[in-house]
Short mmCIF file of C-alpha atoms and ligand atoms in Angstrom, two decimals:
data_model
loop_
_atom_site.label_atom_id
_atom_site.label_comp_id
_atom_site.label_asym_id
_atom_site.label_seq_id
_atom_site.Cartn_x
_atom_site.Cartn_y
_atom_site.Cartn_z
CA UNK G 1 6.37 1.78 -21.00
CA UNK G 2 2.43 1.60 -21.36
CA UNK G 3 3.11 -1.49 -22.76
CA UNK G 4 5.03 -3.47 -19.60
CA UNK G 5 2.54 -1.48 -17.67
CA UNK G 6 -0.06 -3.18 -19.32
CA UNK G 7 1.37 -6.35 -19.53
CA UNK G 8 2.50 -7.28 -15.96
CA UNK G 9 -0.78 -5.73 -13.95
CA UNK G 10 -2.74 -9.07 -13.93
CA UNK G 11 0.64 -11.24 -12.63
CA UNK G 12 1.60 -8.46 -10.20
CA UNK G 13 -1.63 -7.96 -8.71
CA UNK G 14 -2.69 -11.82 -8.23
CA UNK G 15 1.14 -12.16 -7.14
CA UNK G 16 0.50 -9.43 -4.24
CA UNK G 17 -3.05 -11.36 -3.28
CA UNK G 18 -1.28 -14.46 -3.16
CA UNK G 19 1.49 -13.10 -0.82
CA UNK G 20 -0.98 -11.32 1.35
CA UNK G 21 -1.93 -14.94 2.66
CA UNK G 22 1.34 -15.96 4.06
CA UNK G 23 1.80 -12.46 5.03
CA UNK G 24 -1.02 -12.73 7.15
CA UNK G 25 -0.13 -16.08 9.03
CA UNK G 26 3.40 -14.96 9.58
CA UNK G 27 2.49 -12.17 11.28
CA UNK G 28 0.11 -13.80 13.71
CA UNK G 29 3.16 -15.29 14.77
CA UNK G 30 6.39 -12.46 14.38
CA UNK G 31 5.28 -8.92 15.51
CA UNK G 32 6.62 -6.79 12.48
CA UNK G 33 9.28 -5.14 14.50
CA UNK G 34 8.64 -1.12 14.84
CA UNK G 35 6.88 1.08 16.77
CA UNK G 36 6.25 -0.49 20.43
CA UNK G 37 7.45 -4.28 18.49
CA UNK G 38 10.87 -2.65 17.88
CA UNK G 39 12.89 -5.24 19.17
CA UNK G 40 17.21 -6.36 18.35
CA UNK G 41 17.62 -8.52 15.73
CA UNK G 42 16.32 -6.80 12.46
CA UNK G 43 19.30 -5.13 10.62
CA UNK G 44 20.58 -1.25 11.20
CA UNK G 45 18.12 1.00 12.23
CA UNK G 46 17.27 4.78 10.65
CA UNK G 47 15.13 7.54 12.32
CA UNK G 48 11.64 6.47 12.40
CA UNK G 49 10.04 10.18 10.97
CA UNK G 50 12.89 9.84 7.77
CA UNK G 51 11.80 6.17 7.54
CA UNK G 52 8.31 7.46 7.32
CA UNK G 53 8.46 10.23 4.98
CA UNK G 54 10.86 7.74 2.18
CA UNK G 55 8.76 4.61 2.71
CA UNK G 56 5.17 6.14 1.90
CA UNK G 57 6.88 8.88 -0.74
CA UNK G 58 5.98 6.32 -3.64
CA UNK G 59 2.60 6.34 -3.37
CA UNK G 60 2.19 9.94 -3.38
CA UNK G 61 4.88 10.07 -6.70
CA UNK G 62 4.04 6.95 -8.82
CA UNK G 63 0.30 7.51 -8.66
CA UNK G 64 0.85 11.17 -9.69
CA UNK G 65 2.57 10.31 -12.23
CA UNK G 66 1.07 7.64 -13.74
CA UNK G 67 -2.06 9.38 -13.73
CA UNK G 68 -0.79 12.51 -14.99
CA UNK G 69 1.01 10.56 -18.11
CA UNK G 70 -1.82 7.97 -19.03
CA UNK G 71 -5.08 8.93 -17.49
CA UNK G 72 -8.30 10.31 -19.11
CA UNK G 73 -9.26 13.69 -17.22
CA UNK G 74 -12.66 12.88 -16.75
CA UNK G 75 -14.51 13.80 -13.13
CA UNK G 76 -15.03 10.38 -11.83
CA UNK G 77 -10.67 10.07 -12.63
CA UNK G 78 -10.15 13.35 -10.86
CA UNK G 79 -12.08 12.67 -7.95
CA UNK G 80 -10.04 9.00 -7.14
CA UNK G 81 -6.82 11.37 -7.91
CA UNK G 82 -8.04 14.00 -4.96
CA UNK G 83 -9.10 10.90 -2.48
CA UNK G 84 -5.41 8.95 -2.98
CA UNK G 85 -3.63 12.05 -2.56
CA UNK G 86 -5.80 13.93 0.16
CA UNK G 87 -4.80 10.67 2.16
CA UNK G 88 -0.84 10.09 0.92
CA UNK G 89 0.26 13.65 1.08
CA UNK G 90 -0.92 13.48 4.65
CA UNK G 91 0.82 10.36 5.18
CA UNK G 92 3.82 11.71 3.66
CA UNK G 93 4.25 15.28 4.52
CA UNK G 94 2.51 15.67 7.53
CA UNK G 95 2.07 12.63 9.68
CA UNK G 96 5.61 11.68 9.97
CA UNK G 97 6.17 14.91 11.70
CA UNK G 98 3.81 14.29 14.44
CA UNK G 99 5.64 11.30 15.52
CA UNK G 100 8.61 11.09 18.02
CA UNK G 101 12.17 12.54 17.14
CA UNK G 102 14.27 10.21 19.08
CA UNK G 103 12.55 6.86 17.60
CA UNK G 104 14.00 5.11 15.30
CA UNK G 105 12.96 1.63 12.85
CA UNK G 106 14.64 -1.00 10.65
CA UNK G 107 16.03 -0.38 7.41
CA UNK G 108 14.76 -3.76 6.51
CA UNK G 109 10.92 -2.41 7.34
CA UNK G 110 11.40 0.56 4.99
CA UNK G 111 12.63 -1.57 2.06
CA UNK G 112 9.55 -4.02 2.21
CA UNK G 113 7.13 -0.67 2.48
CA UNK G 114 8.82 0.92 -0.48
CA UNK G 115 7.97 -2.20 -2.24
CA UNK G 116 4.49 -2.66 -1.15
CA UNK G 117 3.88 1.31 -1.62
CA UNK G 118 5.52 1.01 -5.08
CA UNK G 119 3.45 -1.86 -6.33
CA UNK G 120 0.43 -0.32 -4.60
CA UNK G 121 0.11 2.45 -6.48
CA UNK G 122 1.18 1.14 -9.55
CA UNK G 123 -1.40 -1.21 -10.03
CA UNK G 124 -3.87 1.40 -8.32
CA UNK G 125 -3.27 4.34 -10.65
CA UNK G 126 -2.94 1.79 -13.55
CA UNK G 127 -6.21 0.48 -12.63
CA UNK G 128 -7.84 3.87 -13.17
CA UNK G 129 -5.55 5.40 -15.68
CA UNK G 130 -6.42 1.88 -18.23
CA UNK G 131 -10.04 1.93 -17.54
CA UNK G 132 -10.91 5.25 -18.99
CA UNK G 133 -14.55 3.94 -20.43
CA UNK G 134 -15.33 2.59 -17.21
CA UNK G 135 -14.57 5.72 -15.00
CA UNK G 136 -16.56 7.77 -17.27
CA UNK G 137 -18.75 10.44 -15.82
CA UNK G 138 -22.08 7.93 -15.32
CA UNK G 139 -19.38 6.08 -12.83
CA UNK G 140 -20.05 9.30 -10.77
CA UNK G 141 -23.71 7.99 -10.31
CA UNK G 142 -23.21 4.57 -9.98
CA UNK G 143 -24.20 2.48 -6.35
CA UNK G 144 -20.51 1.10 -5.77
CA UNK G 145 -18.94 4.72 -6.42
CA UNK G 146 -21.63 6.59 -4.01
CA UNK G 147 -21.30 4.33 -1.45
CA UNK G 148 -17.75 3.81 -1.72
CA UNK G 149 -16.87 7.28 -1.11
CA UNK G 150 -18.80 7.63 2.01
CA UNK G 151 -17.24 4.46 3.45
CA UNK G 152 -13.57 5.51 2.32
CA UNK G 153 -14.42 9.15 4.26
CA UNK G 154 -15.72 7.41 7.36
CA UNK G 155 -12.82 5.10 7.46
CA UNK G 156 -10.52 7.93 6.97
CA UNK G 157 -12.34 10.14 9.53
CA UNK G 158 -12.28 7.21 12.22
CA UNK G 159 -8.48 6.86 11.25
CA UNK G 160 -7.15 10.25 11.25
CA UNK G 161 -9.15 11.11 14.67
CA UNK G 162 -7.62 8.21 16.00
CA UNK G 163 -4.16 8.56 14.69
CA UNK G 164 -4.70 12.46 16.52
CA UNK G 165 -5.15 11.23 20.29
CA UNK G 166 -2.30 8.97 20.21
CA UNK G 167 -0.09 11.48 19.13
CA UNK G 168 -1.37 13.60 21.52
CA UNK G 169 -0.41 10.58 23.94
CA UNK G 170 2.93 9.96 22.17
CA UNK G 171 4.21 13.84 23.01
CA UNK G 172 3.64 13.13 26.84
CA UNK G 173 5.41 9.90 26.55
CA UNK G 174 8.46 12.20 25.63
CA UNK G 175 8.39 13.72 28.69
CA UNK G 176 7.20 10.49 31.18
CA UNK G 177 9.21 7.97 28.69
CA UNK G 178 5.83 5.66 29.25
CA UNK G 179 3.22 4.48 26.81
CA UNK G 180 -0.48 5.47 28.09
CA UNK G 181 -3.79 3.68 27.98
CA UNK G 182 -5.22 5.56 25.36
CA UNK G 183 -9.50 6.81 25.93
CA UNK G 184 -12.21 8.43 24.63
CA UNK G 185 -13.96 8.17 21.36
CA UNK G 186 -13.26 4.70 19.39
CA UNK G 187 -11.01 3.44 21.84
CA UNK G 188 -13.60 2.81 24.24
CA UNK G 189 -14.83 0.43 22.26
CA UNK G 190 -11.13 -0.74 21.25
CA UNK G 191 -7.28 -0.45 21.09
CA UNK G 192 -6.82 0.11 17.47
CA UNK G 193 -9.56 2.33 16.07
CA UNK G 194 -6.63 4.05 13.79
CA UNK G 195 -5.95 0.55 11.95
CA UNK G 196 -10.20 -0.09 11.75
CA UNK G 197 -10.42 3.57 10.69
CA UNK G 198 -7.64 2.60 7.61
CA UNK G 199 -9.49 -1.03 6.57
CA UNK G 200 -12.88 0.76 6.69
CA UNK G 201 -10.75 3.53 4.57
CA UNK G 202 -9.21 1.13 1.61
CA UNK G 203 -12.31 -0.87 1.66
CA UNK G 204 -14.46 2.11 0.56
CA UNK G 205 -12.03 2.48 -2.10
CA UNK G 206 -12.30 -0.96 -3.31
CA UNK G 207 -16.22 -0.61 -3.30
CA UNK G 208 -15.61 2.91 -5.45
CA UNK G 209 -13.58 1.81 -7.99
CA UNK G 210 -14.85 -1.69 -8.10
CA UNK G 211 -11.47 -3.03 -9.09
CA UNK G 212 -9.19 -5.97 -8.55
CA UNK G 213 -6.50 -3.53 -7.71
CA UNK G 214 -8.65 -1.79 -4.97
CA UNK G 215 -9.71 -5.40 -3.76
CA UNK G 216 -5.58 -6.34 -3.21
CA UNK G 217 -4.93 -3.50 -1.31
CA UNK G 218 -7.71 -3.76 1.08
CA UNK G 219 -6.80 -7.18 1.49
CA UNK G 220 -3.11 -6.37 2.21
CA UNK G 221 -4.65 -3.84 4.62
CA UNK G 222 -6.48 -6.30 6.65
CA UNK G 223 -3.23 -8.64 6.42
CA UNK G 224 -0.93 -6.34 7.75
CA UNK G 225 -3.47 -4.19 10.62
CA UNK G 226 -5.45 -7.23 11.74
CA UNK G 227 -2.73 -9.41 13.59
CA UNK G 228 -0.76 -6.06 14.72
CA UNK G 229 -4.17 -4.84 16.40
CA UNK G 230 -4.13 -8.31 18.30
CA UNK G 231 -0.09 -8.11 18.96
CA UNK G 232 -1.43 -4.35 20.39
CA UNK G 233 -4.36 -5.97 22.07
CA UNK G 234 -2.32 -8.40 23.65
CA UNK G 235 0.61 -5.94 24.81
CA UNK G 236 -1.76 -3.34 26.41
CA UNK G 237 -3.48 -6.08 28.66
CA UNK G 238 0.27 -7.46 29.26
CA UNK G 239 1.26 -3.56 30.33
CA UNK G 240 -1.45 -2.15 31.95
CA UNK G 241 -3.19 -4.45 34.37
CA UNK G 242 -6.58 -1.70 34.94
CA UNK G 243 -6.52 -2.00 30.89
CA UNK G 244 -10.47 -1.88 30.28
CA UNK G 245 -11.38 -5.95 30.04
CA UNK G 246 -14.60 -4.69 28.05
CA UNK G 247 -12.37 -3.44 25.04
CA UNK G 248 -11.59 -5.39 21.85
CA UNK G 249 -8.67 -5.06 19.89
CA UNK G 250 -9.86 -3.79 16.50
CA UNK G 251 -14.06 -4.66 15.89
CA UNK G 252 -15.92 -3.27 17.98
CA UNK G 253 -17.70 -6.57 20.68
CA UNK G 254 -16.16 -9.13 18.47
CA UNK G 255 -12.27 -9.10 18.07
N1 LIG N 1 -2.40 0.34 5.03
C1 LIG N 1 -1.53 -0.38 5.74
O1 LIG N 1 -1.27 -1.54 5.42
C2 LIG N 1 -0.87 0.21 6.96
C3 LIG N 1 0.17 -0.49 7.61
C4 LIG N 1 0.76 0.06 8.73
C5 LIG N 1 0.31 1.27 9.23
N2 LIG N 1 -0.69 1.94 8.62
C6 LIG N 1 -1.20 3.21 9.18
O2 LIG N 1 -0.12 4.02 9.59
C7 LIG N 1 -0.44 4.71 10.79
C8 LIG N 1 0.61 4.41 11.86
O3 LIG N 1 0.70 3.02 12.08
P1 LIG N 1 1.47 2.43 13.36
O4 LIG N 1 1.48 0.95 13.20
O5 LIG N 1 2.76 3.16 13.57
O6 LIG N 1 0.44 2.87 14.53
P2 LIG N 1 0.56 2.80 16.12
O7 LIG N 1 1.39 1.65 16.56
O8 LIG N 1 -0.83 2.91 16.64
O9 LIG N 1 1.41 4.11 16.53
C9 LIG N 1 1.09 5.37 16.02
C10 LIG N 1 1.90 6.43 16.81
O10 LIG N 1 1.31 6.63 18.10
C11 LIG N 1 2.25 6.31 19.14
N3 LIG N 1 1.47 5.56 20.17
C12 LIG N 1 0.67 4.49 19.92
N4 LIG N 1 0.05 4.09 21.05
C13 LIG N 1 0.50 4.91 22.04
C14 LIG N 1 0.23 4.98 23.44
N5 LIG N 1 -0.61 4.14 24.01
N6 LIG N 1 0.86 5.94 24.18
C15 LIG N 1 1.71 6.80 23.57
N7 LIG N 1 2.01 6.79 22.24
C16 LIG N 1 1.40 5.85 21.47
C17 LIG N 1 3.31 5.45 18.50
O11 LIG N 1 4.54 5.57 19.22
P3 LIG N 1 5.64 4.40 19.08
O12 LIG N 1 6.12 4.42 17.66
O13 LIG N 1 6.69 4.83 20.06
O14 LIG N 1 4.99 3.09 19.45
C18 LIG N 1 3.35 6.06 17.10
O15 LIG N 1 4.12 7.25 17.11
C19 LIG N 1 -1.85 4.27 11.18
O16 LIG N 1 -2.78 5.23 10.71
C20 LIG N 1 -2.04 2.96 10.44
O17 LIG N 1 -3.39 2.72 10.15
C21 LIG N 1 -1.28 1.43 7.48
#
């Protein structure tokens, strides 16, 4: 097993850079289709909160255990294990619950984030787990680690906040049936502080482990979040016709 581990982490992780490209341009153009983009067309549907909880379980389960079977124990190790999870279990066992019962997404979009989540944090925990020397405790210490960690806290902090007040929104709009213009905080500034809050997140962890595998992921972040906070963008000035004409759709003055 170490051994096909070993072997296919440079081809899958150039692979998943490559595809992140044409990811990216396609959808500029087709709005992946849940959430407010759920749309006929894409397959049978299952509950959105189920869809949720299976499609992010991998991350939470093959990082655990490839770090519990093949990792050194060292600090620096540790302390990547506690940021992953501190992040996935909240993804898995608690934010799915704080969306809407009654909503519901394709089967087709839970497949394709099984597979991403899957090869995610495969070539994550391998990443870590295979580079024992380098994540020694010195790593602790160095520049990219230190300042990694503070951006992967701030990006989490600016994403979790964020991902609060809409749900907050989201339980009135069971009750009125209508989406709301969302304010205060980061969305003065613009519509999709949650998705700048999760790039500034996986970008810190790219600067703290200083990896290739870090480096895809952020990059798959940015190709999935960027062109949905513009499809966003576009649909709140489309709904709302007060929609604040100062507000960007995902960096702050600029985009
Ligand atoms: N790393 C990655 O590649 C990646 C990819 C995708 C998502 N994510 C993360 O996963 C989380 C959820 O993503 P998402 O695309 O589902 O986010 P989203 O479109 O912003 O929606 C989040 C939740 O808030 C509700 N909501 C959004 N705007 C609302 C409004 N104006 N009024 C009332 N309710 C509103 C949505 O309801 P509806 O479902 O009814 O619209 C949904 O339940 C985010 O933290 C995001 O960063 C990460």
């Amino acid at each position: 097993m170490e051994q096909i581990l070993n072997k296919s982490f440079e081809m899958v992780a150039f692979g998943t850079l490559a595809i992140a490209v044409p990811v990216f341009l396609l959808l500029l153009f087709i709005k992946a289709p849940y959430g407010r983009h759920i749309r006929q067309g894409w397959g049978p549907l299952l509950d959105n909160r189920i869809g949720w909880f299976v499609m992010e379980s991998p991350a939470v389960l093959v990082f655990g255990a490839i770090m519990i079977f093949y990792a050194k124990w060292d600090t620096t190790a540790v302390l990547l294990l506690l940021m992953w999870q501190l992040h996935y279990c909240h993804r898995v066992f608690i934010y799915p619950w704080t969306l809407k019962k009654d909503k519901k997404m394709p089967w087709l979009i839970l497949v394709m984030a099984l597979v991403f989540n899957t090869t995610n944090a495969y070539l994550n925990a391998w990443s870590i787990a295979s580079q024992g020397d380098k994540y020694s405790d010195v790593w602790l210490s160095s520049p990219q680690f230190l300042t990694g960690v503070l951006v992967f806290f701030a990006g989490m902090a600016l994403n979790k906040v964020s991902d609060r007040q809409l749900a907050r929104l989201s339980s009135a709009k069971s009750e009125t049936g209508t989406y709301q213009v969302p304010y205060g905080a980061a969305y003065r500034w613009v519509s999709c502080p949650n998705y700048l809050g999760e790039i500034i997140q996986w970008t810190g962890w790219a600067i703290a482990t200083w990896s290739l595998a870090g480096w895809v992921f952020a990059v798959w972040t940015m190709a999935n979040l960027v062109p949905r906070a513009i499809a966003h963008h576009r649909w709140y000035r489309e709904t709302f016709k007060d929609y604040p004409a100062e507000r960007r759709a995902l960096i702050p003055y600029l985009l």
